[in-house]
PDB file of C-alpha atoms in Angstrom:
ATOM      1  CA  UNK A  20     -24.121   1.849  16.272  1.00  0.00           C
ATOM      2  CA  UNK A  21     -23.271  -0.687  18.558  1.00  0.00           C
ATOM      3  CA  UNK A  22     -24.855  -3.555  16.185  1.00  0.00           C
ATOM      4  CA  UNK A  23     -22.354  -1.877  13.645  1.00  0.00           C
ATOM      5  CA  UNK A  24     -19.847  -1.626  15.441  1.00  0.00           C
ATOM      6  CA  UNK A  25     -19.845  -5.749  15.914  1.00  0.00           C
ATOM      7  CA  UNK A  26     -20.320  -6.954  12.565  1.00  0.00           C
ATOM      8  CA  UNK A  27     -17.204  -4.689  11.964  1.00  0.00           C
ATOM      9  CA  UNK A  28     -15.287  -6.606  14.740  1.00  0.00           C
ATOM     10  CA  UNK A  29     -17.094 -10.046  13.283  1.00  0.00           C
ATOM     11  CA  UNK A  30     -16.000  -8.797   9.704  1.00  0.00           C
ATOM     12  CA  UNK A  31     -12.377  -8.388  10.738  1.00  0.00           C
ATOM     13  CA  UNK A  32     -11.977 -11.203  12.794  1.00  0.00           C
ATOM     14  CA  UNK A  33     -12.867 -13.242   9.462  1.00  0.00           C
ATOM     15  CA  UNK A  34     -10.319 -11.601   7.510  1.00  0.00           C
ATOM     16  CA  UNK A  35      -7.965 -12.561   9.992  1.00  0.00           C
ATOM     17  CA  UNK A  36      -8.272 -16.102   9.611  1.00  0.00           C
ATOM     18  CA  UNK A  37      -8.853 -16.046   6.301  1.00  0.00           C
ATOM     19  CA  UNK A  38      -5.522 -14.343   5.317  1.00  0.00           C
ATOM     20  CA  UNK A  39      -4.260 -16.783   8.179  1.00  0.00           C
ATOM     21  CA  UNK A  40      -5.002 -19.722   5.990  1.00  0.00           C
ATOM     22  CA  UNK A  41      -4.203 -18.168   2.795  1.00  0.00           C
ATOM     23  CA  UNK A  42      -0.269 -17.740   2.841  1.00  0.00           C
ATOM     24  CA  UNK A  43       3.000 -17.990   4.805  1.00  0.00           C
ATOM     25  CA  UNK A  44       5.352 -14.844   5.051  1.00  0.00           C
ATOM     26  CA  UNK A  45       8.062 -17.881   6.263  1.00  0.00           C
ATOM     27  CA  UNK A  46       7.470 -19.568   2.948  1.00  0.00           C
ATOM     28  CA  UNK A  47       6.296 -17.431   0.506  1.00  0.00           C
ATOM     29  CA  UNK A  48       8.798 -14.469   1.243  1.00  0.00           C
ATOM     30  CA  UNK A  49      12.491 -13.341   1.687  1.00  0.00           C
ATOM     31  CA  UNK A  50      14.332 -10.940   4.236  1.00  0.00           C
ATOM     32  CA  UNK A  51      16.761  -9.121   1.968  1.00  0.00           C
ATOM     33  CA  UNK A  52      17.697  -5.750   4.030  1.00  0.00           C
ATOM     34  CA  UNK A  53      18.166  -6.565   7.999  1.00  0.00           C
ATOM     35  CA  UNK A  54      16.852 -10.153   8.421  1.00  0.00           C
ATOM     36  CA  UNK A  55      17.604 -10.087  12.416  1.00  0.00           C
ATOM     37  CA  UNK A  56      15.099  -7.622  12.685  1.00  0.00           C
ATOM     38  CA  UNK A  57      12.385  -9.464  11.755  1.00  0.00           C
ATOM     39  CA  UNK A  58      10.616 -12.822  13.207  1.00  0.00           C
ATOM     40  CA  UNK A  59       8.153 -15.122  12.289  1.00  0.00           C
ATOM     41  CA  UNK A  60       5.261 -17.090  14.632  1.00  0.00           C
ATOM     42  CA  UNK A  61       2.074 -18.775  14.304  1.00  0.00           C
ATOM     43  CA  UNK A  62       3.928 -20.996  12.010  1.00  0.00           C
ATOM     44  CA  UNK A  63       5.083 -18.590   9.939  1.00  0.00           C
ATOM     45  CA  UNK A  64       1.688 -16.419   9.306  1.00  0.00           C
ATOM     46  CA  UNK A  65       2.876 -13.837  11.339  1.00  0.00           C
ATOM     47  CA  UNK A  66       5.441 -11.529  11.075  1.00  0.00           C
ATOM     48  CA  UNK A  67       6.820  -8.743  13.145  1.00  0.00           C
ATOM     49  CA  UNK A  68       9.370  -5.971  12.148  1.00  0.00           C
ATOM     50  CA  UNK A  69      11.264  -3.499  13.935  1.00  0.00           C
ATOM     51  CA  UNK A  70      13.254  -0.186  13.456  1.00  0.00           C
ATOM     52  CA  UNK A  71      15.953  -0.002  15.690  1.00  0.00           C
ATOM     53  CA  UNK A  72      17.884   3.108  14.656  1.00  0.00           C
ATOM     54  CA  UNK A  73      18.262   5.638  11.547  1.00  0.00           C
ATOM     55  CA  UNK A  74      19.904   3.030   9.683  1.00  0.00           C
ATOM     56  CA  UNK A  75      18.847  -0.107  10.635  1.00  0.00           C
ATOM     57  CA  UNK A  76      14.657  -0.980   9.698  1.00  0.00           C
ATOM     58  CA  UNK A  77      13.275  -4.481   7.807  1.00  0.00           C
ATOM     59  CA  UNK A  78      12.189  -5.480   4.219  1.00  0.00           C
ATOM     60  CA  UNK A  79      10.597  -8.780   3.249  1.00  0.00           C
ATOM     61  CA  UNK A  80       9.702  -9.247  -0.694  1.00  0.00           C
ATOM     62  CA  UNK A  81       7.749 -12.179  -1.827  1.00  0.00           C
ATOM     63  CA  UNK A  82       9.553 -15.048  -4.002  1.00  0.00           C
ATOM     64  CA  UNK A  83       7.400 -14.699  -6.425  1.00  0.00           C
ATOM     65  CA  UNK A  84       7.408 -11.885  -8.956  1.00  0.00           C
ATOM     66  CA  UNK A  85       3.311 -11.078 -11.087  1.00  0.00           C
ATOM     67  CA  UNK A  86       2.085  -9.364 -13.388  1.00  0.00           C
ATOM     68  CA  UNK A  87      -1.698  -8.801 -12.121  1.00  0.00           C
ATOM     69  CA  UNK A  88      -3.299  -9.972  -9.354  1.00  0.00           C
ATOM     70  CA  UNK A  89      -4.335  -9.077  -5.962  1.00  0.00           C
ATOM     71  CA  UNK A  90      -2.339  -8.762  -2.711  1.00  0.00           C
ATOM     72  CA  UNK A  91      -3.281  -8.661   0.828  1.00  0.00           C
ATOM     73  CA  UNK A  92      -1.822  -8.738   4.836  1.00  0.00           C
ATOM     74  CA  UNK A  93      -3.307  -7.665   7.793  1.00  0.00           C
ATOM     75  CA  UNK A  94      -1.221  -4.709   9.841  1.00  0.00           C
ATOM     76  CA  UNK A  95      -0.968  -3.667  13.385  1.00  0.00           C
ATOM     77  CA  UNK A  96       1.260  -0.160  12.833  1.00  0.00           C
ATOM     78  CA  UNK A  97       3.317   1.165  15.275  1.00  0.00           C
ATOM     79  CA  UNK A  98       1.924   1.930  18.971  1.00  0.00           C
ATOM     80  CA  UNK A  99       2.489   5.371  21.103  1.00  0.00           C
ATOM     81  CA  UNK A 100       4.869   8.127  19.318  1.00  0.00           C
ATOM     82  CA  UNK A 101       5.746   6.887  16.064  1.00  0.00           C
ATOM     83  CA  UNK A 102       7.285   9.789  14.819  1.00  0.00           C
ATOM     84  CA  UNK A 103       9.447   9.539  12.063  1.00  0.00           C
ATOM     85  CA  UNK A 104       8.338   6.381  10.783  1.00  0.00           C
ATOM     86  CA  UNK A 105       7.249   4.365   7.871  1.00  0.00           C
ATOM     87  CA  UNK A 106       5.657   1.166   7.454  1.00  0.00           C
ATOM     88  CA  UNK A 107       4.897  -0.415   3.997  1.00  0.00           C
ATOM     89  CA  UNK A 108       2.600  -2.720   2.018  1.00  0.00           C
ATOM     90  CA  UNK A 109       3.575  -2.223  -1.744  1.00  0.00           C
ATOM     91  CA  UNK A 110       4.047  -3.727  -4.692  1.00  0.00           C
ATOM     92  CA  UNK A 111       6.784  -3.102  -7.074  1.00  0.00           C
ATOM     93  CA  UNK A 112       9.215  -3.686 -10.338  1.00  0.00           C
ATOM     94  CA  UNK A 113      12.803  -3.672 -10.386  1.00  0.00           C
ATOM     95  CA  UNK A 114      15.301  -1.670 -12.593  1.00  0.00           C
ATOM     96  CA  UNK A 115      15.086   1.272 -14.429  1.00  0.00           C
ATOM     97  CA  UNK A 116      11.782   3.005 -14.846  1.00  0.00           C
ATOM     98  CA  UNK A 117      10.202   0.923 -12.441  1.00  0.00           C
ATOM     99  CA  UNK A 118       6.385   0.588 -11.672  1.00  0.00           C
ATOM    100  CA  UNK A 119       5.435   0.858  -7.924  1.00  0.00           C
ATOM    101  CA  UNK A 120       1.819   0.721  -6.243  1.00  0.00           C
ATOM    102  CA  UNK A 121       2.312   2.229  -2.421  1.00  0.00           C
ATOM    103  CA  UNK A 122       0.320   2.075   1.085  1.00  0.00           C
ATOM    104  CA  UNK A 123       3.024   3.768   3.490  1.00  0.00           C
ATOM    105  CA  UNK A 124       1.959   4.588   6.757  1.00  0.00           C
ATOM    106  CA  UNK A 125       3.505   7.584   8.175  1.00  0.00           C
ATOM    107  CA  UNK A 126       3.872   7.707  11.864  1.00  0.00           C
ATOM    108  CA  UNK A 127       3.133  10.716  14.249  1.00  0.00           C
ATOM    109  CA  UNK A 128       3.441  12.009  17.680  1.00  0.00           C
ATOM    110  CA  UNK A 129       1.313  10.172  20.276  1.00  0.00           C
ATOM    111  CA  UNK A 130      -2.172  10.979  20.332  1.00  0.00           C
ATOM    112  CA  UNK A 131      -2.049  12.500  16.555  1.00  0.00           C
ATOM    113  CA  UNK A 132      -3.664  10.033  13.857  1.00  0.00           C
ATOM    114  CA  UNK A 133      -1.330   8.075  11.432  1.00  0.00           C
ATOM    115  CA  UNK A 134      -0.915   9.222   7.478  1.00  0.00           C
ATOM    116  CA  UNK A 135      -2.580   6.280   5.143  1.00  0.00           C
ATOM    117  CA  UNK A 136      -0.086   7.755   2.083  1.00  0.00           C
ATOM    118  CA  UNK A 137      -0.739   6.157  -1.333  1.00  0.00           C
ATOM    119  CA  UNK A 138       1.270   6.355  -4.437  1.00  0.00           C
ATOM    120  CA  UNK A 139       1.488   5.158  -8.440  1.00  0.00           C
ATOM    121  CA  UNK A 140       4.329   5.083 -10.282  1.00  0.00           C
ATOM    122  CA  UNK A 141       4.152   4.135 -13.836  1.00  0.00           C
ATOM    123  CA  UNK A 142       7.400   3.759 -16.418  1.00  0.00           C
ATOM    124  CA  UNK A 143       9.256   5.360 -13.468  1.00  0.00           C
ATOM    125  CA  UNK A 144       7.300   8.574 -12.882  1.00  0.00           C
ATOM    126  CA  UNK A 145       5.324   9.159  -9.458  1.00  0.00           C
ATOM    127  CA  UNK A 146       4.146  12.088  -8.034  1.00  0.00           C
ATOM    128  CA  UNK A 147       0.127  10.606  -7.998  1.00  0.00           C
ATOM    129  CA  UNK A 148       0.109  10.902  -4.190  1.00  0.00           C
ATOM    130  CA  UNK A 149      -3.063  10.755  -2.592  1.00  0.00           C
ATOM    131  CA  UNK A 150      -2.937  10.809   1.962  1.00  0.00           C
ATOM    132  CA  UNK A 151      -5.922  10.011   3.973  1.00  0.00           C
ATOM    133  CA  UNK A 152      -6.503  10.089   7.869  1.00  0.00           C
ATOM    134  CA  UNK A 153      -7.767   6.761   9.071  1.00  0.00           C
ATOM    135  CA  UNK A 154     -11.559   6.388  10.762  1.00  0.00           C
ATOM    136  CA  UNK A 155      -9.938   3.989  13.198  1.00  0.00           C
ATOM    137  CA  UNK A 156      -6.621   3.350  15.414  1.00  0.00           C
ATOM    138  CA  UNK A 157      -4.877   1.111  13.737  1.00  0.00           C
ATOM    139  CA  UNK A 158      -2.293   0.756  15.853  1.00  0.00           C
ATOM    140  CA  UNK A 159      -4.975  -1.407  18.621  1.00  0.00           C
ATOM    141  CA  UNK A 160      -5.516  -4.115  16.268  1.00  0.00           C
ATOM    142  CA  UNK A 161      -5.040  -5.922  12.496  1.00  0.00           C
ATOM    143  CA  UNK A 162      -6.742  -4.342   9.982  1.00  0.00           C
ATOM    144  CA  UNK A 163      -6.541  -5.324   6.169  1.00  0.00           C
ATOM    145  CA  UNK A 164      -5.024  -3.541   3.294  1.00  0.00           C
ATOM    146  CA  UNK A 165      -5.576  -4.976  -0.124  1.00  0.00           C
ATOM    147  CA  UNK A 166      -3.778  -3.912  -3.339  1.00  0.00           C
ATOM    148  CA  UNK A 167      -6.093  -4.968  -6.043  1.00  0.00           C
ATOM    149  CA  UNK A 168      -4.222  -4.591  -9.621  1.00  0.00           C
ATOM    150  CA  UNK A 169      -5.549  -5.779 -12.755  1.00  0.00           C
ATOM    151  CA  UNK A 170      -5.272  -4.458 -16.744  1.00  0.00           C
ATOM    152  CA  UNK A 171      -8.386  -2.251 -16.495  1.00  0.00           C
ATOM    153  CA  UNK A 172      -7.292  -0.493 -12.921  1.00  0.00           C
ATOM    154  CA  UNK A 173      -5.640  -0.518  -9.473  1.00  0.00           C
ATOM    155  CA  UNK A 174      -7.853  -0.083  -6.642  1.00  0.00           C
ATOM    156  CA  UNK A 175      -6.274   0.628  -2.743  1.00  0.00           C
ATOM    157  CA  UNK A 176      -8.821  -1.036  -0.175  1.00  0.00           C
ATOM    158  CA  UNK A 177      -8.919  -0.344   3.600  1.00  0.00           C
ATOM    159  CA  UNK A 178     -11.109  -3.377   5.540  1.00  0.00           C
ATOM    160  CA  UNK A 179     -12.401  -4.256   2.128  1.00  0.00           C
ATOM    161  CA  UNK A 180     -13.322  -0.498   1.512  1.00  0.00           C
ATOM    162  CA  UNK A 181     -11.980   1.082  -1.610  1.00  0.00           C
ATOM    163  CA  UNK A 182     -10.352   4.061  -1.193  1.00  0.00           C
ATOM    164  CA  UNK A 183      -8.707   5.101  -3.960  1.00  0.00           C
ATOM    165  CA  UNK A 184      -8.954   3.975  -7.954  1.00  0.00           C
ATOM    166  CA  UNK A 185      -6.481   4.226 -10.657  1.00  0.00           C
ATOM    167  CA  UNK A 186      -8.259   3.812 -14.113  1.00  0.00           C
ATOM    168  CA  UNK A 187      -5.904   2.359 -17.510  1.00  0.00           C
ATOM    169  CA  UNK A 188      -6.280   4.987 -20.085  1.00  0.00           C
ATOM    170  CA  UNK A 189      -2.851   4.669 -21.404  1.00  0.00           C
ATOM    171  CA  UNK A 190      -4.251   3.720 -24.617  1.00  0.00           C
ATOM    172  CA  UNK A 191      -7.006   6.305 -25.065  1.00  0.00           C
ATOM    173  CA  UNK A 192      -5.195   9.027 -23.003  1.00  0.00           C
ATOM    174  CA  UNK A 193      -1.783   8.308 -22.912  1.00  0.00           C
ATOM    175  CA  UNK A 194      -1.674   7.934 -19.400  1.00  0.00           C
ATOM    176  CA  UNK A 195       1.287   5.633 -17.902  1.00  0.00           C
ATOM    177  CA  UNK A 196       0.010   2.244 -16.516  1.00  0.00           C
ATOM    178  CA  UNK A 197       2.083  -0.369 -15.006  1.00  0.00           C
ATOM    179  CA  UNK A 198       1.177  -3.357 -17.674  1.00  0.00           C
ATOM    180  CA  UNK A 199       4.303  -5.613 -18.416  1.00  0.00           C
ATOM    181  CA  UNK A 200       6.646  -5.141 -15.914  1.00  0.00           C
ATOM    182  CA  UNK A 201       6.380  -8.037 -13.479  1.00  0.00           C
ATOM    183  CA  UNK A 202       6.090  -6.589  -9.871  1.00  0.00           C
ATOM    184  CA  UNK A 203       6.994  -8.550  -6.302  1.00  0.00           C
ATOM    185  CA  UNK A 204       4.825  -7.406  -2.961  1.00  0.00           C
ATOM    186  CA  UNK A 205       6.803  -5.783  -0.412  1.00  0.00           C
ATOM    187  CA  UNK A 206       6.834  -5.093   3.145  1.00  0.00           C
ATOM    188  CA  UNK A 207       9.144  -2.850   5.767  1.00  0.00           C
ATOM    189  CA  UNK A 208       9.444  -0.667   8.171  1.00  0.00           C
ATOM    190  CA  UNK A 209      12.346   2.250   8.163  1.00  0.00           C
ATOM    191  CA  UNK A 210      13.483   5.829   9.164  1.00  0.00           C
ATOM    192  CA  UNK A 211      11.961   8.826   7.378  1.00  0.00           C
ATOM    193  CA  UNK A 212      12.079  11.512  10.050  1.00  0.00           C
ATOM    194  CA  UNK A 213      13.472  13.948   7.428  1.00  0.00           C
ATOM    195  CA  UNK A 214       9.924  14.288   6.044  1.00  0.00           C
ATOM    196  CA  UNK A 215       7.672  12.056   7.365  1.00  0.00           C
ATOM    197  CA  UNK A 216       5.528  13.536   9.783  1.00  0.00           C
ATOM    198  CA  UNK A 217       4.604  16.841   9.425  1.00  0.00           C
ATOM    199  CA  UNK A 218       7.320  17.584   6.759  1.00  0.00           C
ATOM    200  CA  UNK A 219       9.714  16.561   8.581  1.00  0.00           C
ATOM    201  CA  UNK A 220       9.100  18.963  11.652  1.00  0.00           C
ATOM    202  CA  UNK A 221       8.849  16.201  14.016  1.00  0.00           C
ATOM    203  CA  UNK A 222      11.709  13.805  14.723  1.00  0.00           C
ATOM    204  CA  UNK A 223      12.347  10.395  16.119  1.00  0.00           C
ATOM    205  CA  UNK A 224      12.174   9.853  19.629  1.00  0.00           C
ATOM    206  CA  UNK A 225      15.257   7.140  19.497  1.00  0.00           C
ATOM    207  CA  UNK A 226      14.865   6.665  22.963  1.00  0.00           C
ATOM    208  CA  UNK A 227      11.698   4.788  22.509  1.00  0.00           C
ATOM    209  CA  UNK A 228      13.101   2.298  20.011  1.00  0.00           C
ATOM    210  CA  UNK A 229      12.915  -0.598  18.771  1.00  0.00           C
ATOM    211  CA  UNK A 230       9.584   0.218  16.850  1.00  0.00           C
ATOM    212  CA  UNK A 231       7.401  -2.651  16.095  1.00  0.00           C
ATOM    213  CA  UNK A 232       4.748  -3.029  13.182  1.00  0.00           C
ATOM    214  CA  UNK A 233       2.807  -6.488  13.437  1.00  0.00           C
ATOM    215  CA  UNK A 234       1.587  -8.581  10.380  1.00  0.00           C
ATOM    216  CA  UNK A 235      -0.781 -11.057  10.131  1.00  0.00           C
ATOM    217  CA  UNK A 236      -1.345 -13.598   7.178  1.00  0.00           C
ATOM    218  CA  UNK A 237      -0.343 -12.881   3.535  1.00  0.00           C
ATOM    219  CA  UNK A 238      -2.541 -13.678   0.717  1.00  0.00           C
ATOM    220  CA  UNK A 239      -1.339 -13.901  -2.946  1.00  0.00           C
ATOM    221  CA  UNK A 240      -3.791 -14.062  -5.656  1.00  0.00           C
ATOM    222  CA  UNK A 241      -1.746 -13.333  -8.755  1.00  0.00           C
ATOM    223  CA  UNK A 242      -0.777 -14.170 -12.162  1.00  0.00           C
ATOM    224  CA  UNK A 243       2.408 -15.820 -11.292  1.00  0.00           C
ATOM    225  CA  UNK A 244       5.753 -14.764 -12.964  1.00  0.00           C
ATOM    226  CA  UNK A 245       9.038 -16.775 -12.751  1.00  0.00           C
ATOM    227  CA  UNK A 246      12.618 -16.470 -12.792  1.00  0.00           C
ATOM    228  CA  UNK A 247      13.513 -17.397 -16.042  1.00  0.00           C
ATOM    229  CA  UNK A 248      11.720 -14.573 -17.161  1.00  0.00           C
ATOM    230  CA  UNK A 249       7.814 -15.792 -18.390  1.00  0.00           C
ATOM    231  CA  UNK A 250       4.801 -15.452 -16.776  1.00  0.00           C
ATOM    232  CA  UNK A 251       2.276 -18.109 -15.909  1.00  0.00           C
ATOM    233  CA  UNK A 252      -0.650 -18.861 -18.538  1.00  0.00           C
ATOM    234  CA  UNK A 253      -3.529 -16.472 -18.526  1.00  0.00           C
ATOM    235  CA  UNK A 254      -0.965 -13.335 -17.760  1.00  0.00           C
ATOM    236  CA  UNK A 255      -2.055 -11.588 -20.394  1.00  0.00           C
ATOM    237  CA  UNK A 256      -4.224  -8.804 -20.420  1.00  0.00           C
ATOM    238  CA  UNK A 257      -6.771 -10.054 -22.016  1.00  0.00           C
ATOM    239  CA  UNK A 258      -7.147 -13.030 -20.176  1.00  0.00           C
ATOM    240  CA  UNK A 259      -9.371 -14.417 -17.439  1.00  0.00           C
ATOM    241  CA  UNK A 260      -9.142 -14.253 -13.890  1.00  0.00           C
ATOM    242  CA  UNK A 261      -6.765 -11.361 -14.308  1.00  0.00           C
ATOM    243  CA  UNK A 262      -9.145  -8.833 -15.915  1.00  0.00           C
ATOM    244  CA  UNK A 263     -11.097  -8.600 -13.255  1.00  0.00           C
ATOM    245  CA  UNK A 264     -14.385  -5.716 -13.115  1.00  0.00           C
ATOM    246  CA  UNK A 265     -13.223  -2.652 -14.918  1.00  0.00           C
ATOM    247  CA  UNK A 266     -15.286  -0.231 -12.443  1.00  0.00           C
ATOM    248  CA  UNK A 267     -16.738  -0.289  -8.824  1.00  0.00           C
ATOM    249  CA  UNK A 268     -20.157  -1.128  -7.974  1.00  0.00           C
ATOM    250  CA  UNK A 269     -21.955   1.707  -7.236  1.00  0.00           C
ATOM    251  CA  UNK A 270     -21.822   0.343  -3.412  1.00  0.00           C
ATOM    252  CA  UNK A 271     -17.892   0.522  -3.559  1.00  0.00           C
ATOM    253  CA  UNK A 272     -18.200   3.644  -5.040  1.00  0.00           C
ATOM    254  CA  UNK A 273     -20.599   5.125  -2.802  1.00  0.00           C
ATOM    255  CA  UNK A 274     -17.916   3.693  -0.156  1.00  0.00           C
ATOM    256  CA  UNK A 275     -15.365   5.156  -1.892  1.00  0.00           C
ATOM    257  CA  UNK A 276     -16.686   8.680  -2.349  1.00  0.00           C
ATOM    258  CA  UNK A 277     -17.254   9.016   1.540  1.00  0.00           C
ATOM    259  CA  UNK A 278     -13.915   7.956   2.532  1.00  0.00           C
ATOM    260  CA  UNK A 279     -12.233  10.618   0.255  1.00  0.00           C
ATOM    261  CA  UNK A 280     -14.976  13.497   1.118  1.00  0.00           C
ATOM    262  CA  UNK A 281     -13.889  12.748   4.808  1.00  0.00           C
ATOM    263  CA  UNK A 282     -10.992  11.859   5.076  1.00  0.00           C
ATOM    264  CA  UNK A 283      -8.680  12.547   2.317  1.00  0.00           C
ATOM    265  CA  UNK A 284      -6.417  15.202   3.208  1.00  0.00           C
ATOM    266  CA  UNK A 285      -4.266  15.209   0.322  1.00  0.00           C
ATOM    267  CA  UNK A 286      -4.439  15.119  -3.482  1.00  0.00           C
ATOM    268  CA  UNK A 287      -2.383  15.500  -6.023  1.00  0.00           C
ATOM    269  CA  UNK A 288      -4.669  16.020  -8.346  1.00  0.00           C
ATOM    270  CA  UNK A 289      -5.575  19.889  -6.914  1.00  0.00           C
ATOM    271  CA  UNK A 290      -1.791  20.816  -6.070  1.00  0.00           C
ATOM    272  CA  UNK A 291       0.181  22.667  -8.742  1.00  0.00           C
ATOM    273  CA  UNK A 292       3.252  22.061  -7.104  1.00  0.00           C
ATOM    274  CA  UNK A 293       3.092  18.599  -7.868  1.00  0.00           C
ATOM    275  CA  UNK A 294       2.614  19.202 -11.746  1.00  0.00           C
ATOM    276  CA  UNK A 295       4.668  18.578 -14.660  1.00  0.00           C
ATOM    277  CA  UNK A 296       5.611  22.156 -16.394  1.00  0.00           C
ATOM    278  CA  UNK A 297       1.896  23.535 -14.279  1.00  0.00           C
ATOM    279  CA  UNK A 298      -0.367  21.043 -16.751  1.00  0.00           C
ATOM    280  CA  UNK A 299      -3.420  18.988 -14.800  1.00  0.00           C
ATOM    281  CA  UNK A 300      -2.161  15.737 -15.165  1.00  0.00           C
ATOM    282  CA  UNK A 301      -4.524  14.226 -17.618  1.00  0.00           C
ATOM    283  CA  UNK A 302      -6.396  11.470 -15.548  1.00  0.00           C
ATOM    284  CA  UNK A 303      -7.389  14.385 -12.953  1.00  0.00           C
ATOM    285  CA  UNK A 304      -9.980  14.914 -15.312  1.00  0.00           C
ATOM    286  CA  UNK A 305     -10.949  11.571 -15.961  1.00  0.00           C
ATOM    287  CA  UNK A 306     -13.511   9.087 -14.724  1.00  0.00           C
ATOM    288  CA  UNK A 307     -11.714   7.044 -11.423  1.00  0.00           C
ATOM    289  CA  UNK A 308     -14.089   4.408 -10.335  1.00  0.00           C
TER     290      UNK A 308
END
């Protein structure tokens, strides 16, 4: 266990400095909603965010707008009672009938765990939530949170684990998948206390602001889009490096399949409520790895 337990430490200290070396938020990023509530260090590879009150949080977007590609940071949520709060890593569209790909980390009362809360919207319609309890604090240290999304699938990884796979069957299924519409990568930190934790039953402890969420390194592997309104060579999605693999390896699946038998607490796929007229939505039935 302990042996484990320090290749883990080993593993994420390497991430660290990789993503460290692999982008600047300073750089590579804007501030468009509260800019004096966010600050840079370590040259800009850092960031920090705070809430300070119901109306007042942080968003920084990325310059660069892609279609495919892979996105990374490192995040150190929210210490103590969090209650009330969210803090982001997504990537999305703009304008009507947006695509979105969501991490949102719900915040709770001190000494209850955190909500990992992902999300897909596709041609504007959600509702594909899937929530997960985390197998470690992450409000001690970084840990790294990777939205991998390419034309066969999106895949949500915690610490290089997968957690959660979205397979393309638009095509064979008619299943929405974001495909053209160029996305930026997103992060913030805001008020939610209206249904964030525990449905909105607990509320923000004010008093304790200003909250703080940490980030460390950004790393931006994507098919580049640009202002004018093309995307870079290779963008489509038939070309190379953007395909990437069209399943897991049966390790990352293996991974996969004991992170959701353990600590998945919430699927859309087995709750009615969440249905369109009561119908299954089609890819619950379908292959996701």
């Amino acid at each position: 266990m302990e042996g484990s337990r320090a290749l883990l430490l080993v593993a994420v200290a390497a991430a660290v400095a990789g993503l460290a070396a692999a982008g600047n938020f300073q750089t590579d990023c804007d501030i468009p909603w509260e800019p004096q509530n966010a600050w840079f260090s370590n040259g800009g590879n850092s960031l920090s965010m705070k809430l300070v009150s119901n109306y007042s949080g942080c968003m920084l977007r990325t310059k660069k707008q892609f279609v495919y590609g892979t996105v990374s940071t490192l995040i150190q949520l929210i210490p103590g009672n969090s209650a009330g709060t969210v803090t982001t890593y997504y990537a999305s569209s703009v304008g009507d009938n947006h695509d979105e790909i969501d991490f949102e980390f719900l915040g709770n009362e001190t000494g209850q765990p955190y909500t990992i809360h992902t999300n897909l919207f596709a041609n504007g319609f959600g509702k594909k939530e899937m929530q997960f309890k985390p197998w470690f604090d992450p409000t001690t240290g970084f840990h790294n949170y990777t939205i991998s999304w390419t034309p066969c699938m999106i895949v949500w990884y915690v610490d290089s684990v997968p957690i959660r796979v979205f397979r393309n069957y638009e095509s064979s299924h008619g299943v929405a998948f974001p495909t053209s519409r160029p996305m930026f990568a997103y992060s913030s930190i805001w008020a939610a206390e209206d249904w964030a934790t525990q449905g909105g039953r607990v509320k923000t402890d004010w008093s304790k602001a200003p909250f703080v969420a940490n980030y460390n390194g950004i790393n931006l592997d994507i098919c580049e889009c640009y202002s004018y309104g093309g995307c870079s060579t290779g963008c489509s999605a038939a070309a190379a490096p953007y395909r990437g693999a069209c399943q897991l390896s049966s390790a990352e699946l293996g991974q996969m399949q004991r992170i959701q038998g353990t600590y998945r607490i919430y699927d859309y796929c087995v709750d009615p409520k969440q249905w369109t007229n009561g119908q299954r939505p089609v890819e619950c039935g379908l292959p996701q790895y």
